[in-house]
Coordinates of C-alpha atoms in Angstrom, one line a residue:
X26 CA 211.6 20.0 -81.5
X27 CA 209.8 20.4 -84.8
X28 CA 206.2 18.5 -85.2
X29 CA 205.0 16.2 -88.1
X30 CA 202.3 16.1 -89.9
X31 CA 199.5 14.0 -88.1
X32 CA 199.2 10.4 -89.3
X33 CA 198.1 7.2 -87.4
X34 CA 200.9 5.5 -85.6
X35 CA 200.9 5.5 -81.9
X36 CA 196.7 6.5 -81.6
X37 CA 194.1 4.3 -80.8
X38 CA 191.5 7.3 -81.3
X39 CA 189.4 6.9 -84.9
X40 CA 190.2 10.0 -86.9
X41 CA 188.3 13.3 -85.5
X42 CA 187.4 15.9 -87.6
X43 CA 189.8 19.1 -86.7
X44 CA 187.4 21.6 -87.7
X45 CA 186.3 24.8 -85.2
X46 CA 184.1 22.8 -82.6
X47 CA 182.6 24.0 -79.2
X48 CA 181.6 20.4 -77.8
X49 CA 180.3 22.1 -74.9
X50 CA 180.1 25.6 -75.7
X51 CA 182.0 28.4 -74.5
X52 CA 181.9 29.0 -70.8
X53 CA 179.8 32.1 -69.5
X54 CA 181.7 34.5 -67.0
X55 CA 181.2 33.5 -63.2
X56 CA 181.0 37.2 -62.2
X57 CA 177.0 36.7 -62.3
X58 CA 176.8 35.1 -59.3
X59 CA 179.2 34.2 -56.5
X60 CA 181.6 31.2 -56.5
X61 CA 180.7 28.3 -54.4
X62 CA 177.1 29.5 -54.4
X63 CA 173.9 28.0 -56.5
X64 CA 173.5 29.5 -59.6
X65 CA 170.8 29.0 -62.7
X66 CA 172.9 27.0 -66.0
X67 CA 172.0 29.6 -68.7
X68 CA 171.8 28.5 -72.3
X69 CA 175.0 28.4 -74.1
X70 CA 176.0 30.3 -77.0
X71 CA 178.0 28.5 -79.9
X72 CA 180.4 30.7 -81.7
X73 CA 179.6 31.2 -85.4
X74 CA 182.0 29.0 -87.5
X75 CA 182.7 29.3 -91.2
X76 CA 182.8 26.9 -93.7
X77 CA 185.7 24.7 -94.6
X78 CA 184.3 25.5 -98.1
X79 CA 184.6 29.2 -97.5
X80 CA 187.7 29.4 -96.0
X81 CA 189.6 27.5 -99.2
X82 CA 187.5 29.4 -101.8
X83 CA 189.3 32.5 -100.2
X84 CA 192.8 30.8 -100.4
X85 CA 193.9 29.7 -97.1
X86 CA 193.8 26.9 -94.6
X87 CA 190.6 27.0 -91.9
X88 CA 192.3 28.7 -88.4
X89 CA 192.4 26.8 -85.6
X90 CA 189.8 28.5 -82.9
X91 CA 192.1 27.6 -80.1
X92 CA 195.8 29.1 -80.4
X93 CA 198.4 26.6 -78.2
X94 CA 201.4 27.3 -78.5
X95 CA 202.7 24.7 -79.9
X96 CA 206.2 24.7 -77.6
X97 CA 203.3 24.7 -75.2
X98 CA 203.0 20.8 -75.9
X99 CA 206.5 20.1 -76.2
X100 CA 206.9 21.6 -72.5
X101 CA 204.5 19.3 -71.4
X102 CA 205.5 16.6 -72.6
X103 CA 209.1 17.0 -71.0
X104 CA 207.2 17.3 -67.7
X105 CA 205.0 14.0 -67.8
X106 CA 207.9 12.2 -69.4
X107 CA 210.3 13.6 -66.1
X108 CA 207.4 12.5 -63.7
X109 CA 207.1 8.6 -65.4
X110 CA 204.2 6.8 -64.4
X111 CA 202.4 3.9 -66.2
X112 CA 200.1 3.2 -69.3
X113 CA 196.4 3.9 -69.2
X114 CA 194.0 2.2 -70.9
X115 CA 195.4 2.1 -74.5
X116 CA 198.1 0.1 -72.7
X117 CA 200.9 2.7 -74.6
X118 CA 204.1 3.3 -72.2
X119 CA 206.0 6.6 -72.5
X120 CA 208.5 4.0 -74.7
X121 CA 206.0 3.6 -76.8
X122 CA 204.7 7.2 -77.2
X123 CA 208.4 8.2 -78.0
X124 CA 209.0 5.2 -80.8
X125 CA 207.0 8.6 -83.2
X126 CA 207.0 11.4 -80.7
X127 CA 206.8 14.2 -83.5
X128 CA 203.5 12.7 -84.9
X129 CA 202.1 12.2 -81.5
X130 CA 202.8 15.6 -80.2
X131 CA 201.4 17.3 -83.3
X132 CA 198.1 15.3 -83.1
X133 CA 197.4 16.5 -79.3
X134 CA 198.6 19.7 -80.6
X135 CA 196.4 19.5 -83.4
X136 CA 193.0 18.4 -81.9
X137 CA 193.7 20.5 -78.4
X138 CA 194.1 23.7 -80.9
X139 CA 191.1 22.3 -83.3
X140 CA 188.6 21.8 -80.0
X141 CA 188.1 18.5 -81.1
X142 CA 190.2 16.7 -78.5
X143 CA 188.5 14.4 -76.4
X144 CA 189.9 12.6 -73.4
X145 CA 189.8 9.1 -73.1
X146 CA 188.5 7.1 -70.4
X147 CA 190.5 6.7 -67.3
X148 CA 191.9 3.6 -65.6
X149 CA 191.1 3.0 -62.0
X150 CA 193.7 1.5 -59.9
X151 CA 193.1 0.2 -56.7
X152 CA 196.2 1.1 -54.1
X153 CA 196.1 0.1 -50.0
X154 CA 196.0 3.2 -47.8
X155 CA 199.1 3.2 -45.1
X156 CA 195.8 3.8 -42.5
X157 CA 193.7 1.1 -44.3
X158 CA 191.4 0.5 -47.2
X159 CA 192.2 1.2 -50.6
X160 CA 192.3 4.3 -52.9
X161 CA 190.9 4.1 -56.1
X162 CA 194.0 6.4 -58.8
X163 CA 192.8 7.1 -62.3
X164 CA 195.6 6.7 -64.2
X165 CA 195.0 8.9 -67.5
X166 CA 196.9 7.6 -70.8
X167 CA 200.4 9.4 -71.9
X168 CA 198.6 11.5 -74.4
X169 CA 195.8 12.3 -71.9
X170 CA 198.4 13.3 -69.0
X171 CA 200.1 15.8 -72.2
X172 CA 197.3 17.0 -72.8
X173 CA 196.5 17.6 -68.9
X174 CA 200.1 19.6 -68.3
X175 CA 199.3 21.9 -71.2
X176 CA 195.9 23.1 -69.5
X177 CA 198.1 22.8 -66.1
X178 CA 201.2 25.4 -67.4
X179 CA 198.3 27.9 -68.4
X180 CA 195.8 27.4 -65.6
X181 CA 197.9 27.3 -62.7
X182 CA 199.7 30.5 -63.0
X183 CA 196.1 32.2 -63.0
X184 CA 194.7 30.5 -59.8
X185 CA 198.1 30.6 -57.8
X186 CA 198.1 34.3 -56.7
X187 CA 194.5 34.3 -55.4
X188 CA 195.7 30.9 -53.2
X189 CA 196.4 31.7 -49.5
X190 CA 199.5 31.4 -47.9
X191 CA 198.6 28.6 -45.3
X192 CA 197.5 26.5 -48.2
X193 CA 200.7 23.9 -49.0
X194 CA 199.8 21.2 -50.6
X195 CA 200.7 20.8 -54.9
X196 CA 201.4 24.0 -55.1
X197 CA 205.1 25.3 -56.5
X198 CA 207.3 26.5 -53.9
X199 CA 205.5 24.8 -51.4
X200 CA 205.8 22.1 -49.4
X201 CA 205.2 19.8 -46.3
X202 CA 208.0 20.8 -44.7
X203 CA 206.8 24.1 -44.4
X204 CA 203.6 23.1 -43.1
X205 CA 205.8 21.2 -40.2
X206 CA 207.5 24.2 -39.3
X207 CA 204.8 26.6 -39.2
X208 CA 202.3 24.4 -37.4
X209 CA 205.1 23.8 -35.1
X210 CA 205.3 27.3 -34.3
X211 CA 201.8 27.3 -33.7
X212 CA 201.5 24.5 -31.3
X213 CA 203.8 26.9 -29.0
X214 CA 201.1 29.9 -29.2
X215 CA 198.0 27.8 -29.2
X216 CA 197.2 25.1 -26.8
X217 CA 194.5 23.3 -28.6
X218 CA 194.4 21.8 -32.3
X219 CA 191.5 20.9 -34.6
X220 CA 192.5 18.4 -36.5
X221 CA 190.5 17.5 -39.5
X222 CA 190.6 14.8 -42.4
X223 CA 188.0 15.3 -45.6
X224 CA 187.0 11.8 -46.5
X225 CA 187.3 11.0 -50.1
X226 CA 188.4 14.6 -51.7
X227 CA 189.1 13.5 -55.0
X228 CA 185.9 11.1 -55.6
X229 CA 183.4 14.2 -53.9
X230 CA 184.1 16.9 -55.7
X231 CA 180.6 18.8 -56.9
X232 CA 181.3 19.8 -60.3
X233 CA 179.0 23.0 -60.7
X234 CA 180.6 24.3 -57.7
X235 CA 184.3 23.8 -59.4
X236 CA 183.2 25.0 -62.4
X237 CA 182.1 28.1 -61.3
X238 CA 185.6 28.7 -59.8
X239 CA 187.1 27.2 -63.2
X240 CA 185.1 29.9 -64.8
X241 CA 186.2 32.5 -62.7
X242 CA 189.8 32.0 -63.0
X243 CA 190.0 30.7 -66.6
X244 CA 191.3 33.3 -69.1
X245 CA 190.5 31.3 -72.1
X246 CA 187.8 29.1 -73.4
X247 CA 190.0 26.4 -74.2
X248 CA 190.9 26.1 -70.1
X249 CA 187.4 25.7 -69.2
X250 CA 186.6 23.4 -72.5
X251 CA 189.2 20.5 -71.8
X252 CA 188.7 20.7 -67.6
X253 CA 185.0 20.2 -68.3
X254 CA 185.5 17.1 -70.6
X255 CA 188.5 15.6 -67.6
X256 CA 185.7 15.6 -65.2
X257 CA 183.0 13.6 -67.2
X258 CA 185.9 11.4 -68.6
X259 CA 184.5 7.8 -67.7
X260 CA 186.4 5.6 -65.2
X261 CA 187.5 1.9 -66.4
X262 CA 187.9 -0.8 -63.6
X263 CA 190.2 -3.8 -63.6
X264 CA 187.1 -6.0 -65.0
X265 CA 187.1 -3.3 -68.0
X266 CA 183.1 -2.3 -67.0
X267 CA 182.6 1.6 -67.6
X268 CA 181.6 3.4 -65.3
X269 CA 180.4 7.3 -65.7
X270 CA 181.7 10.2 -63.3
X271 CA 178.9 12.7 -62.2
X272 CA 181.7 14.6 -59.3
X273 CA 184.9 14.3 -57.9
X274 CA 188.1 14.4 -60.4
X275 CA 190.4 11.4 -60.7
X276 CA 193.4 11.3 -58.2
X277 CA 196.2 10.6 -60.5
X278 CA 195.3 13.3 -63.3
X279 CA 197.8 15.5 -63.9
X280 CA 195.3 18.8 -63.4
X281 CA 193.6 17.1 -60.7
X282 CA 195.5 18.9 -57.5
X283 CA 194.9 22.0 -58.9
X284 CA 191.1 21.8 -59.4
X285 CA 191.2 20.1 -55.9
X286 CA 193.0 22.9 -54.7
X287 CA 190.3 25.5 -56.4
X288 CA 187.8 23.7 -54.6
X289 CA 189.2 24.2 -51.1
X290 CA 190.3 27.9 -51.7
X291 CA 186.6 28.5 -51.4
X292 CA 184.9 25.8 -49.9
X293 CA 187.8 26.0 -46.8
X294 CA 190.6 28.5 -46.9
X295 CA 188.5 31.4 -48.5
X296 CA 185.5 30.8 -46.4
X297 CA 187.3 30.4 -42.7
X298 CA 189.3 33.6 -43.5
X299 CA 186.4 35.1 -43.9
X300 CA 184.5 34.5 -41.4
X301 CA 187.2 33.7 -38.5
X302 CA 189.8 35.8 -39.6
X303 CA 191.2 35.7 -36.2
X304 CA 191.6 31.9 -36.4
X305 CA 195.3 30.3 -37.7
X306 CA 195.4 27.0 -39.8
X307 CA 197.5 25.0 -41.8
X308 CA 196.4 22.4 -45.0
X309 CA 197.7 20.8 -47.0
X310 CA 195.3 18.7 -49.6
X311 CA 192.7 17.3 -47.3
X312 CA 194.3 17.5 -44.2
X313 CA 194.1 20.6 -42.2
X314 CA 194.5 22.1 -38.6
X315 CA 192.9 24.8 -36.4
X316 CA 194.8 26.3 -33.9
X317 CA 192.2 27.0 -30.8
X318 CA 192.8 28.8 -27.7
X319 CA 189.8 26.8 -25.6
X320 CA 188.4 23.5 -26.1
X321 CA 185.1 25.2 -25.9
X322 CA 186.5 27.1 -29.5
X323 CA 187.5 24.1 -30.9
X324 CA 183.9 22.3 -30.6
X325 CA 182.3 25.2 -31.6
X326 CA 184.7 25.2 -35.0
X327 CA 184.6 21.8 -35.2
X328 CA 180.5 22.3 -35.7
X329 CA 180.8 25.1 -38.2
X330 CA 183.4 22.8 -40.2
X331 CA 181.1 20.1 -40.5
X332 CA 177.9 22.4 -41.6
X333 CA 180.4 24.2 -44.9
X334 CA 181.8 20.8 -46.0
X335 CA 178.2 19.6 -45.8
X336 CA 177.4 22.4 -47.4
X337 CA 179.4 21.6 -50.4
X338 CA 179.1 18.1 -51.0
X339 CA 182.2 17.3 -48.6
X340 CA 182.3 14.7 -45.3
X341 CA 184.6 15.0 -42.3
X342 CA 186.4 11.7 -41.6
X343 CA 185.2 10.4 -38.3
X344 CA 188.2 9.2 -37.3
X345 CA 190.4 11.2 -38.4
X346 CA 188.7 14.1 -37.1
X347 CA 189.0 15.3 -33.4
X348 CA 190.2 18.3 -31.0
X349 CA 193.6 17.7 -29.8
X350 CA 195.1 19.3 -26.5
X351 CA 199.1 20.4 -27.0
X352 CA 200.5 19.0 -23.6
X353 CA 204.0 20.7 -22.7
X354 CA 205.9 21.3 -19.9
X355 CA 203.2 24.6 -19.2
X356 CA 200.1 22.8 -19.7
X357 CA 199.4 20.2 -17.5
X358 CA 195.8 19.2 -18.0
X359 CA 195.0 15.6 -18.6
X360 CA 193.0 14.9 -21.9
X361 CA 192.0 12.3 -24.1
X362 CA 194.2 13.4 -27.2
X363 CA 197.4 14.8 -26.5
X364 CA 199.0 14.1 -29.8
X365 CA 198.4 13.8 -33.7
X366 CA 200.4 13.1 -36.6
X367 CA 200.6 15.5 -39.2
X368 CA 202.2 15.2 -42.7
X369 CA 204.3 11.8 -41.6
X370 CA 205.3 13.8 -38.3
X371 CA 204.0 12.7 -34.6
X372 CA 203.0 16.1 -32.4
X373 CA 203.7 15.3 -29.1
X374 CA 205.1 16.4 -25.9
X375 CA 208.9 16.1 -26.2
X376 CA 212.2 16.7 -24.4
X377 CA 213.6 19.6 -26.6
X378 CA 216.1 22.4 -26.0
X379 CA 215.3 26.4 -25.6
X380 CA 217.5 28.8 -27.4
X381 CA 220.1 28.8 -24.0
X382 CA 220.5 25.2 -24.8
X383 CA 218.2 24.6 -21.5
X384 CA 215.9 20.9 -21.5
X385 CA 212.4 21.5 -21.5
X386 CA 209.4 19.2 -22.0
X387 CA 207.7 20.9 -25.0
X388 CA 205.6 20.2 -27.7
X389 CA 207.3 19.2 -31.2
X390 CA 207.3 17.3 -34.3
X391 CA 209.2 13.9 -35.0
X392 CA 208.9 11.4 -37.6
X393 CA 205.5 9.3 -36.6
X394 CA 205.5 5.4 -35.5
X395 CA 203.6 4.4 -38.9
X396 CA 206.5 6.5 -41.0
X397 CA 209.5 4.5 -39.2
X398 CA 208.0 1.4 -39.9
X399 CA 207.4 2.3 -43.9
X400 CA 210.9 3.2 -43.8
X401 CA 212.1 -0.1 -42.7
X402 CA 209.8 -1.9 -44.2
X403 CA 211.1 -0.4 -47.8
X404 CA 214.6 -1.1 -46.8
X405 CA 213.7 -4.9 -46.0
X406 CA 212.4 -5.3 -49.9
X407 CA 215.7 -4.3 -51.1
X408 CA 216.8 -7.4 -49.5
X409 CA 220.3 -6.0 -49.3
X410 CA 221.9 -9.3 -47.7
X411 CA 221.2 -11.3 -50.2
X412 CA 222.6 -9.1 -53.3
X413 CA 225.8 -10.3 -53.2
X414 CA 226.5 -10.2 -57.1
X415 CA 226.7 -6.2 -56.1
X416 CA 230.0 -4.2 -54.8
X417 CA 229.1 -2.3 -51.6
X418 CA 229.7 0.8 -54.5
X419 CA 226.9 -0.3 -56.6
X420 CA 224.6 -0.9 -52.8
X421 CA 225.8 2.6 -52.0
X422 CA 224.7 4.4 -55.5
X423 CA 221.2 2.6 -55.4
X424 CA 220.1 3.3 -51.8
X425 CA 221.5 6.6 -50.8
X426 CA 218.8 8.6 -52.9
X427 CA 216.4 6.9 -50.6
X428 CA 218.4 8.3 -47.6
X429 CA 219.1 11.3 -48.1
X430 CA 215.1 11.5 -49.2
X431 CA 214.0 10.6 -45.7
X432 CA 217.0 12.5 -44.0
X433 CA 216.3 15.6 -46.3
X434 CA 212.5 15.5 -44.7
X435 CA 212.1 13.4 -41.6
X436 CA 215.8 14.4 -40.0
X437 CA 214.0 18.1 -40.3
X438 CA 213.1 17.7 -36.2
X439 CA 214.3 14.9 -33.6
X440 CA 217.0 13.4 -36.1
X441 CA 217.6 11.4 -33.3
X442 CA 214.6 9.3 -34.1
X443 CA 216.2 7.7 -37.6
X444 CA 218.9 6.2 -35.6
X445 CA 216.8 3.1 -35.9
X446 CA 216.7 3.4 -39.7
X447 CA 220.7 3.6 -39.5
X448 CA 221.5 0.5 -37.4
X449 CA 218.5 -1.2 -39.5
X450 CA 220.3 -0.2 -42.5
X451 CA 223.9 -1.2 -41.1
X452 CA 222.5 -4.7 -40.2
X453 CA 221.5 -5.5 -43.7
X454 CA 225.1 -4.7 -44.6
X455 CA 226.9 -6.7 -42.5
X456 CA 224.6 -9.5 -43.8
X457 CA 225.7 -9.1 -47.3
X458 CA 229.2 -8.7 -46.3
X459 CA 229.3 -12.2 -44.7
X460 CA 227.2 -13.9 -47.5
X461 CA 229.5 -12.0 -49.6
X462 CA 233.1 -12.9 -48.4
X463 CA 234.3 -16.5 -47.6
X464 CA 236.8 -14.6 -45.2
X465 CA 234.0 -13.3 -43.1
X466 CA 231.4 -15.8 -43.2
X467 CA 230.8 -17.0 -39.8
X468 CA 232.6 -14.1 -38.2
X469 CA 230.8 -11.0 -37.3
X470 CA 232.9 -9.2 -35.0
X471 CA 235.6 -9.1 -37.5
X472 CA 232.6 -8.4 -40.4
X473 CA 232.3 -5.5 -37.5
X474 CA 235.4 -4.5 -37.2
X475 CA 235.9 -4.5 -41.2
X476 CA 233.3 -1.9 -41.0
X477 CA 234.2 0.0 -38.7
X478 CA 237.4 1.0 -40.6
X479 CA 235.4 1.7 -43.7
X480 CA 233.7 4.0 -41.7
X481 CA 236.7 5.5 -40.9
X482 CA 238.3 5.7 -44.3
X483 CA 235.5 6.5 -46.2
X484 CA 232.7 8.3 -44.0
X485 CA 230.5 9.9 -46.9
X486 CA 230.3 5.8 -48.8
X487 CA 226.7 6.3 -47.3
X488 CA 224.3 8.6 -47.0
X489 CA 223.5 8.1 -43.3
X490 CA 226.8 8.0 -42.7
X491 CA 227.7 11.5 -44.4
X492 CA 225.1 13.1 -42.1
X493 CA 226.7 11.6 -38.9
X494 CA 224.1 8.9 -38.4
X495 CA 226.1 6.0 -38.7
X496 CA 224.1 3.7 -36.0
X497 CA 225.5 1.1 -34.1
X498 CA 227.0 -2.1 -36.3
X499 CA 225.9 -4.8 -33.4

């Protein structure tokens, strides 16, 4: 993809000049003092910058202080345009961004290399938590989130290796299943969990403390230039009042789980490594576990938590807090918790099978009450029964990526606990088949049986039905 020449379709922005600027100077080395500790801000030092006067009395055009590649952007860009997601507050749609792409991309090229990019504000979204409340997302603009994945694709790759490997959340190769597993394993060792929630991550975050570990990581000045300016970038609420950012980063930027991830290498996973090296955990984001072997250990960790996160600007969620005790078949004990959920998953005690194929009460992951009834709820808003200008092809090719999605993940451990999903799923079809079909309107046993035979002939039509979870058509 070959860029344009900048021009002024597509950009809200008034023109910036694109000559060698340092709005906020380059950033000094970390390795004076400790990351996550308080430091003394220093002066800053702005690079020495030549003329635009000199540079074209010698001949040639003024270099760019910044080099970005510019294949760089165009990476990016195929990245944010994969992932979607709406228009910020310029009100520009990726449609829109697209209708002069090559103009568009060279201008964040342009003022990203120039230093003279400056992010625009961010819109706030307000979005109900599954638990309660709301969640306030900043939702960048599409040049904005470009601009985010370049500093992402050369960030990232620095910070990753120092990350430790019980940390799972946004990170590549990764995921939440693997927290499941190994926190299942755990549960078997250990017979008492910490549980721990960090209220508000994303709007908490203390900035010097970031940017220390920014600086430390960062290999290149533009790095810590443009993460500086995404922190400061002001919010915009649904009344369109501004309001200024003095911590936390927006949850929605595209560099956000990275930074967020920075901050809890050393403010959690760093700092409980060192100092209880002998203690296993699991986290992923802003949701962690402990794995104690008293109650008495689990207090005493719960206390320390609560003094670091303190410490660094950070509150446990009360609530969402508390020390959990992993009831099996061996540990008998009565307790006020017995279970938590983890990751969408329920902990609990469980009838599960050893490796002879002997029953045992244990202690084991399956999909959690709140995630079965988000499930169904989602399938009830397809309102599958009354879509009856649809073939049961065209119901099949729009709801088995959903399927397969929460098979894929929540059919990990217990399976046996979608079977409500299937039969929920089976219902709605043999509602549309009888609003569908004058022949079987009126007439469920033979809508029944009519399925039934499908089922037969063409076992893999559905995705719950390819994995053997065909549920019961009653």
């Amino acid at each position: 993809m070959m860029f344009k020449g900048e021009g002024t379709s597509g950009d809200h922005h008034k023109a910036e000049s694109t000559d060698a600027r340092y709005w906020d100077g380059a950033a000094r080395s970390s390795d004076e003092a400790s990351v996550m500790e308080v430091e003394r801000r220093g002066s800053i030092k702005q690079p020495e910058r030549r003329s635009q006067l000199q540079v074209q009395e010698e001949g040639r055009s003024p270099a760019k202080p910044f080099d970005i590649d510019k294949w760089l952007i165009v990476k990016a860009y195929k990245l944010v345009k994969k992932n979607a997601g709406a228009a910020g507050v310029d009100g520009l749609s990726l449609e829109d961004f697209d209708r002069d792409l090559k103009t568009n991309l060279y201008r964040i090229w342009n003022r990203m290399s120039s230093g003279s990019y400056m992010p625009p504000p961010v819109r706030a979204v307000s979005i109900p938590k599954k638990s309660g409340g709301e969640r306030i997302l900043g939702i960048p603009t599409v040049s904005d989130r470009i601009a985010q994945m370049v500093v992402k694709l050369q960030f990232e790759p620095q910070v990753e290796p120092s990350f430790l490997p019980d940390s799972y959340g946004y990170r590549p190769k990764k995921s939440a299943i693997q927290a499941i597993d190994v926190t299942r394993k755990r549960c078997w060792r250990y017979p008492w969990v910490l549980e721990f929630d960090i209220r508000g991550l994303f709007d908490n975050i203390r900035h010097d403390l970031l940017l220390k570990a920014v600086d430390k990581h960062a290999t290149t000045p533009w790095e810590k230039l443009y993460i500086r300016r995404w922190l400061t970038a002001p919010l915009v609420d649904a009344e369109g009042e501004m309001k200024e950012r003095r911590k936390g980063t927006p949850q929605g930027g595209v560099i956000s789980p990275v930074l967020a991830n920075l901050f809890l290498h050393y403010t959690f996973d760093r700092w409980l490594s060192q100092h209880f090296p002998s203690i296993e955990w699991c986290r992923y984001a802003d949701d962690g576990l402990l794995h104690c072997r008293t109650e008495k250990q689990a207090e005493f960790l719960l206390g320390k938590l609560r003094e670091r996160f303190r410490a660094c600007g950070l509150e446990l969620h009360p609530e969402k807090t508390k020390i959990i005790y992993c009831k099996d078949q061996r540990r008998t004990e009565n307790h006020e918790h017995t279970s938590f959920d983890f990751l969408g998953y329920t902990f609990q005690k469980r009838v599960v099978k050893d490796k002879s194929g002997e029953l045992f009460l244990g202690f084991a992951p399956g999909i959690s009450n709140s995630s079965l009834k988000g499930i169904i709820q989602k399938v009830r808003t397809w309102k599958i029964g009354q879509r009856t200008d649809l073939s049961i092809i065209d119901i099949a090719e729009f709801i088995n990526p959903y399927l397969r999605g929460w098979w894929n993940y929540y059919g990990c451990y217990y399976r046996s606990l979608l079977y409500r999903v299937s039969r929920y799923v089976n219902q709605r079809l043999i509602r549309w088949a009888m609003r569908k079909y004058r022949h079987l309107r009126g007439r469920k046993k033979k809508t029944l049986a009519t399925f039934e035979k499908l089922l037969k002939a063409r076992p893999g039509l559905f995705a719950h039905w390819a994995l053997g979870m065909s549920g019961a058509f009653a």
